[in-house]
Short mmCIF file of C-alpha atoms in Angstrom, two decimals:
data_model
loop_
_atom_site.label_atom_id
_atom_site.label_comp_id
_atom_site.label_asym_id
_atom_site.label_seq_id
_atom_site.Cartn_x
_atom_site.Cartn_y
_atom_site.Cartn_z
CA ARG A 1 218.75 -84.01 243.85
CA ASP A 2 217.52 -84.95 247.31
CA VAL A 3 218.11 -88.71 247.33
CA THR A 4 217.36 -89.02 251.04
CA GLY A 5 214.09 -87.16 251.53
CA VAL A 6 215.53 -84.97 254.32
CA GLN A 7 214.67 -81.83 252.35
CA THR A 8 210.97 -82.62 252.78
CA CYS A 9 211.27 -81.66 256.46
CA ALA A 10 213.18 -78.42 255.77
CA LEU A 11 211.02 -75.61 257.13
CA PRO A 12 211.58 -73.52 260.27
CA ILE A 13 211.47 -75.72 263.36
CA TYR A 14 212.40 -74.73 266.86
CA GLN A 15 213.66 -76.35 270.01
CA VAL A 16 210.88 -77.26 272.39
CA GLU A 17 212.58 -79.43 274.96
CA LEU A 18 216.12 -79.11 276.28
CA GLY A 19 215.70 -81.30 279.35
CA GLY A 20 216.85 -84.43 277.57
CA ASP A 21 220.37 -84.68 279.06
CA LEU A 22 221.20 -88.10 280.50
CA VAL A 23 224.58 -89.26 281.78
CA GLU A 24 225.07 -92.97 281.10
CA ASP A 25 227.47 -95.11 283.12
CA GLY A 26 229.30 -96.56 280.14
CA ASN A 27 231.89 -95.90 277.47
CA TRP A 28 230.70 -93.86 274.47
CA LYS A 29 231.36 -96.76 272.09
CA LEU A 30 228.94 -98.96 274.05
CA VAL A 31 226.32 -96.21 273.93
CA MET A 32 226.75 -95.92 270.15
CA GLU A 33 226.59 -99.68 269.67
CA ASN A 34 223.41 -99.80 271.72
CA ASN A 35 221.83 -97.33 269.30
CA ARG A 36 223.10 -99.04 266.15
CA GLU A 37 221.32 -102.33 266.78
CA CYS A 38 217.83 -103.42 267.72
CA TYR A 39 218.67 -106.88 269.06
CA HIS A 40 217.58 -105.59 272.47
CA CYS A 41 214.47 -103.69 271.36
CA ASP A 42 212.06 -105.97 273.24
CA GLY A 43 213.37 -104.08 276.26
CA HIS A 44 211.65 -100.93 274.98
CA PRO A 45 207.90 -101.53 275.42
CA GLU A 46 207.00 -97.91 274.69
CA LEU A 47 209.15 -97.65 271.56
CA VAL A 48 208.04 -100.91 269.94
CA CYS A 49 204.45 -99.69 270.00
CA SER A 50 205.42 -97.79 266.84
CA LEU A 51 208.93 -98.97 265.87
CA PHE A 52 209.33 -102.23 263.98
CA GLN A 53 212.32 -104.15 265.33
CA PHE A 54 213.24 -106.20 262.26
CA PHE A 55 216.60 -104.62 261.47
CA GLY A 56 218.82 -107.20 259.82
CA TYR A 57 216.23 -109.96 260.14
CA ALA A 58 215.92 -112.66 257.48
CA GLU A 59 212.56 -114.37 257.01
CA GLU A 60 213.77 -117.44 258.93
CA ASP A 61 214.76 -115.24 261.90
CA VAL A 62 211.16 -114.20 262.58
CA THR A 63 209.81 -116.23 265.50
CA PRO A 64 206.15 -117.24 265.82
CA ARG A 65 205.71 -114.59 268.51
CA LEU A 66 206.95 -111.86 266.13
CA ARG A 67 205.08 -113.15 263.07
CA PRO A 68 202.00 -110.88 263.46
CA ALA A 69 204.20 -107.79 263.84
CA HIS A 70 206.32 -108.89 260.87
CA GLN A 71 203.22 -109.19 258.71
CA ARG A 72 202.22 -105.65 259.72
CA TYR A 73 205.77 -104.54 258.90
CA GLN A 74 205.62 -106.01 255.42
CA ALA A 75 202.26 -104.34 254.74
CA ALA A 76 203.46 -101.00 256.14
CA ALA A 77 206.70 -101.16 254.13
CA ALA A 78 204.77 -101.77 250.90
CA ALA A 79 202.40 -98.90 251.70
CA LEU A 80 205.37 -96.60 252.41
CA VAL A 81 206.88 -97.37 249.00
CA GLN A 82 203.57 -96.49 247.35
CA THR A 83 203.22 -93.25 249.33
CA GLY A 84 206.78 -92.25 248.55
CA ALA A 85 206.31 -92.91 244.84
CA ALA A 86 203.06 -90.92 244.79
CA HIS A 87 204.76 -87.85 246.28
CA GLY A 88 208.22 -88.21 244.76
CA ILE A 89 209.86 -88.92 248.11
CA PRO A 90 212.83 -91.35 248.16
CA VAL A 91 212.49 -94.38 250.40
CA ASP A 92 215.66 -96.27 249.47
CA THR A 93 218.41 -96.54 252.08
CA VAL A 94 221.58 -94.53 251.37
CA GLU A 95 224.53 -95.82 253.35
CA GLU A 96 228.26 -95.14 253.60
CA SER A 97 228.78 -96.38 257.13
CA ASP A 98 232.38 -97.56 256.88
CA THR A 99 233.73 -96.17 253.61
CA ARG A 100 234.32 -92.52 254.49
CA THR A 101 235.43 -90.44 257.48
CA THR A 102 232.09 -88.63 257.74
CA ALA A 103 230.18 -91.89 257.65
CA PHE A 104 226.40 -91.85 257.53
CA ARG A 105 223.29 -93.91 256.95
CA VAL A 106 219.91 -92.55 255.85
CA ALA A 107 216.83 -94.78 255.82
CA ARG A 108 213.11 -94.11 255.65
CA LEU A 109 211.29 -96.83 257.56
CA PRO A 110 207.61 -97.62 258.19
CA LEU A 111 205.98 -97.25 261.59
CA ASP A 112 203.50 -99.63 263.22
CA HIS A 113 199.77 -99.15 263.86
CA ALA A 114 198.71 -95.60 262.86
CA GLY A 115 202.11 -95.27 261.18
CA GLU A 116 202.52 -91.57 261.88
CA SER A 117 204.80 -90.93 264.85
CA PHE A 118 206.69 -92.28 267.88
CA SER A 119 203.65 -92.50 270.11
CA MET A 120 201.99 -95.31 272.04
CA ASP A 121 199.49 -95.88 269.21
CA GLY A 122 201.60 -94.64 266.31
CA GLY A 123 199.40 -91.55 265.96
CA LEU A 124 200.49 -87.93 265.60
CA LEU A 125 202.08 -86.13 268.54
CA CYS A 126 201.87 -82.67 266.94
CA ARG A 127 199.02 -81.43 264.76
CA LYS A 128 201.26 -79.18 262.64
CA LEU A 129 203.34 -81.18 260.19
CA LEU A 130 206.95 -80.30 259.39
CA GLY A 131 208.17 -78.68 256.20
CA THR A 132 206.48 -79.68 252.98
CA VAL A 133 205.47 -83.10 254.27
CA PRO A 134 202.51 -84.12 252.06
CA SER A 135 201.29 -86.97 254.26
CA SER A 136 201.42 -87.93 257.93
CA ARG A 137 202.08 -91.57 256.99
CA LEU A 138 205.68 -91.28 255.84
CA GLY A 139 207.19 -93.41 258.60
CA HIS A 140 210.40 -92.08 260.11
CA LEU A 141 213.50 -90.91 258.31
CA SER A 142 216.56 -91.96 260.31
CA LEU A 143 219.92 -90.28 259.80
CA HIS A 144 222.87 -91.89 261.56
CA MET A 145 226.16 -89.99 261.65
CA GLN A 146 229.50 -91.26 262.87
CA PRO A 147 230.96 -90.93 265.38
CA ASN A 148 228.43 -89.49 267.81
CA SER A 149 224.95 -88.52 266.61
CA TRP A 150 221.67 -89.70 265.10
CA PHE A 151 218.38 -88.08 264.11
CA HIS A 152 214.77 -89.10 263.51
CA PHE A 153 212.56 -87.00 261.21
CA LEU A 154 208.85 -87.73 261.33
CA SER A 155 205.93 -85.96 259.72
CA ASP A 156 205.09 -84.07 262.92
CA HIS A 157 208.38 -83.64 264.78
CA ALA A 158 212.09 -84.44 264.80
CA VAL A 159 214.34 -85.85 267.52
CA THR A 160 218.11 -85.28 267.69
CA PHE A 161 220.63 -87.28 269.73
CA THR A 162 224.25 -86.37 270.44
CA LEU A 163 226.86 -88.21 272.51
CA LEU A 164 229.62 -86.45 274.43
CA PRO A 165 232.24 -88.64 276.17
CA LEU A 166 232.80 -87.40 279.74
CA ALA A 167 235.16 -90.12 280.93
CA PRO A 168 236.10 -93.68 279.94
CA ASP A 169 233.05 -94.88 281.87
CA ARG A 170 230.61 -91.96 281.53
CA THR A 171 228.83 -90.55 278.46
CA LEU A 172 226.39 -87.67 278.10
CA LEU A 173 223.42 -88.34 275.82
CA ARG A 174 221.72 -85.09 274.79
CA THR A 175 218.24 -85.41 273.26
CA THR A 176 216.27 -82.55 271.70
CA TRP A 177 212.72 -82.60 270.33
CA LEU A 178 211.72 -80.22 267.52
CA VAL A 179 208.34 -79.20 266.14
CA HIS A 180 207.10 -76.72 263.54
CA ALA A 181 207.83 -73.10 264.44
CA ASP A 182 204.11 -72.29 264.43
CA ALA A 183 203.11 -75.16 266.72
CA VAL A 184 201.61 -74.03 270.03
CA GLU A 185 202.25 -76.06 273.19
CA GLY A 186 199.01 -77.17 274.81
CA GLU A 187 197.14 -76.66 271.57
CA ASP A 188 199.10 -78.49 268.87
CA TYR A 189 201.22 -80.73 271.10
CA ASP A 190 201.80 -81.75 274.70
CA THR A 191 205.47 -81.75 275.74
CA ALA A 192 205.10 -84.70 278.11
CA GLU A 193 203.50 -86.83 275.39
CA LEU A 194 205.94 -85.61 272.73
CA THR A 195 208.94 -86.71 274.79
CA LYS A 196 207.44 -89.72 276.57
CA VAL A 197 208.63 -92.57 274.34
CA TRP A 198 212.23 -91.48 273.88
CA ARG A 199 212.66 -90.43 277.51
CA ALA A 200 211.63 -93.92 278.56
CA THR A 201 213.76 -95.53 275.84
CA ASN A 202 216.85 -93.52 276.79
CA GLU A 203 216.50 -94.49 280.44
CA GLN A 204 216.08 -98.16 279.54
CA ASP A 205 219.12 -98.01 277.26
CA ALA A 206 221.16 -96.42 280.06
CA VAL A 207 220.51 -99.50 282.22
CA LEU A 208 221.59 -101.83 279.39
CA VAL A 209 224.73 -99.78 278.68
CA ALA A 210 225.72 -99.77 282.36
CA ARG A 211 225.36 -103.56 282.49
CA ALA A 212 227.42 -103.95 279.32
CA HIS A 213 230.13 -101.66 280.66
CA ARG A 214 230.37 -103.59 283.93
CA GLY A 215 230.67 -106.76 281.88
CA VAL A 216 233.47 -105.63 279.57
CA ALA A 217 235.33 -104.08 282.52
CA ASP A 218 235.39 -107.40 284.36
CA PRO A 219 238.81 -109.13 284.29
CA GLY A 220 237.11 -112.33 283.16
CA TYR A 221 235.50 -110.74 280.09
CA GLU A 222 236.29 -112.33 276.73
CA PRO A 223 235.14 -110.58 273.52
CA GLY A 224 232.67 -112.45 271.35
CA PRO A 225 231.05 -111.94 267.97
CA TYR A 226 228.19 -109.56 267.26
CA ALA A 227 224.74 -111.04 266.71
CA PRO A 228 224.14 -111.87 263.02
CA ASN A 229 221.73 -108.95 262.57
CA GLU A 230 224.10 -106.35 264.08
CA GLY A 231 225.60 -105.27 260.75
CA GLN A 232 225.71 -101.59 261.66
CA ASP A 233 227.81 -102.33 264.75
CA ARG A 234 230.30 -104.28 262.68
CA LYS A 235 230.60 -101.37 260.24
CA SER A 236 231.03 -98.88 263.10
CA THR A 237 233.80 -101.00 264.59
CA ARG A 238 235.61 -101.19 261.25
CA LEU A 239 235.34 -97.41 260.83
CA ASN A 240 236.53 -96.65 264.36
CA SER A 241 239.38 -99.14 264.12
CA SER A 242 240.60 -97.55 260.90
CA HIS A 243 241.05 -94.22 262.70
CA ILE A 244 242.75 -95.51 265.85
CA THR A 245 246.48 -95.00 266.06
CA ILE A 246 248.60 -96.44 268.86
#
């Protein structure tokens, strides 16, 4: 039984963009931690046009400025549950982030505005939907794998991310965008638009990672606690620590 909904996207898809390599000036663990939390997501103006940033938020954590977006999130989340139930697609999170060597987390989450894709208005970026997807409004299915990869499956395309440590202070982030095998560039999708949001997000994250790396490398650095809503980072640290031998 497909308890994650990944199977819904399982039809031939092909690589459309291989130019997503970015070398970040930071340790691979910092790059992974940057991905595993959204405490910094206000620094991604393109991404938050469609991505809700309320990971780990309690009701009392929502500020007046974020209240309108949180109300849209609640409505979109309820609609996603209804759509999933109507089509027999799981929407519950499945997570074993720190209890097994091949740790993972799968979550289907709503998107803002049009609710279809990672675009500036939440609308579709490719006219041909993936697999057996019955609706364009299925949010995004996120699959996080430890220790070095994550994936986003949407109704119209998928994005894959892989980290490769190059040195203690340099990490390669490789991003690939996938569409339906029958999609025609210039007719069904535009490569620049398809890759726009995550190219910008990756570059912004690279700046944040470099700053973090300079900070932790400073002789005066003292470790502190994670933010309260950074639960995935805490689980990643527990998993990594359990496999470190000195």
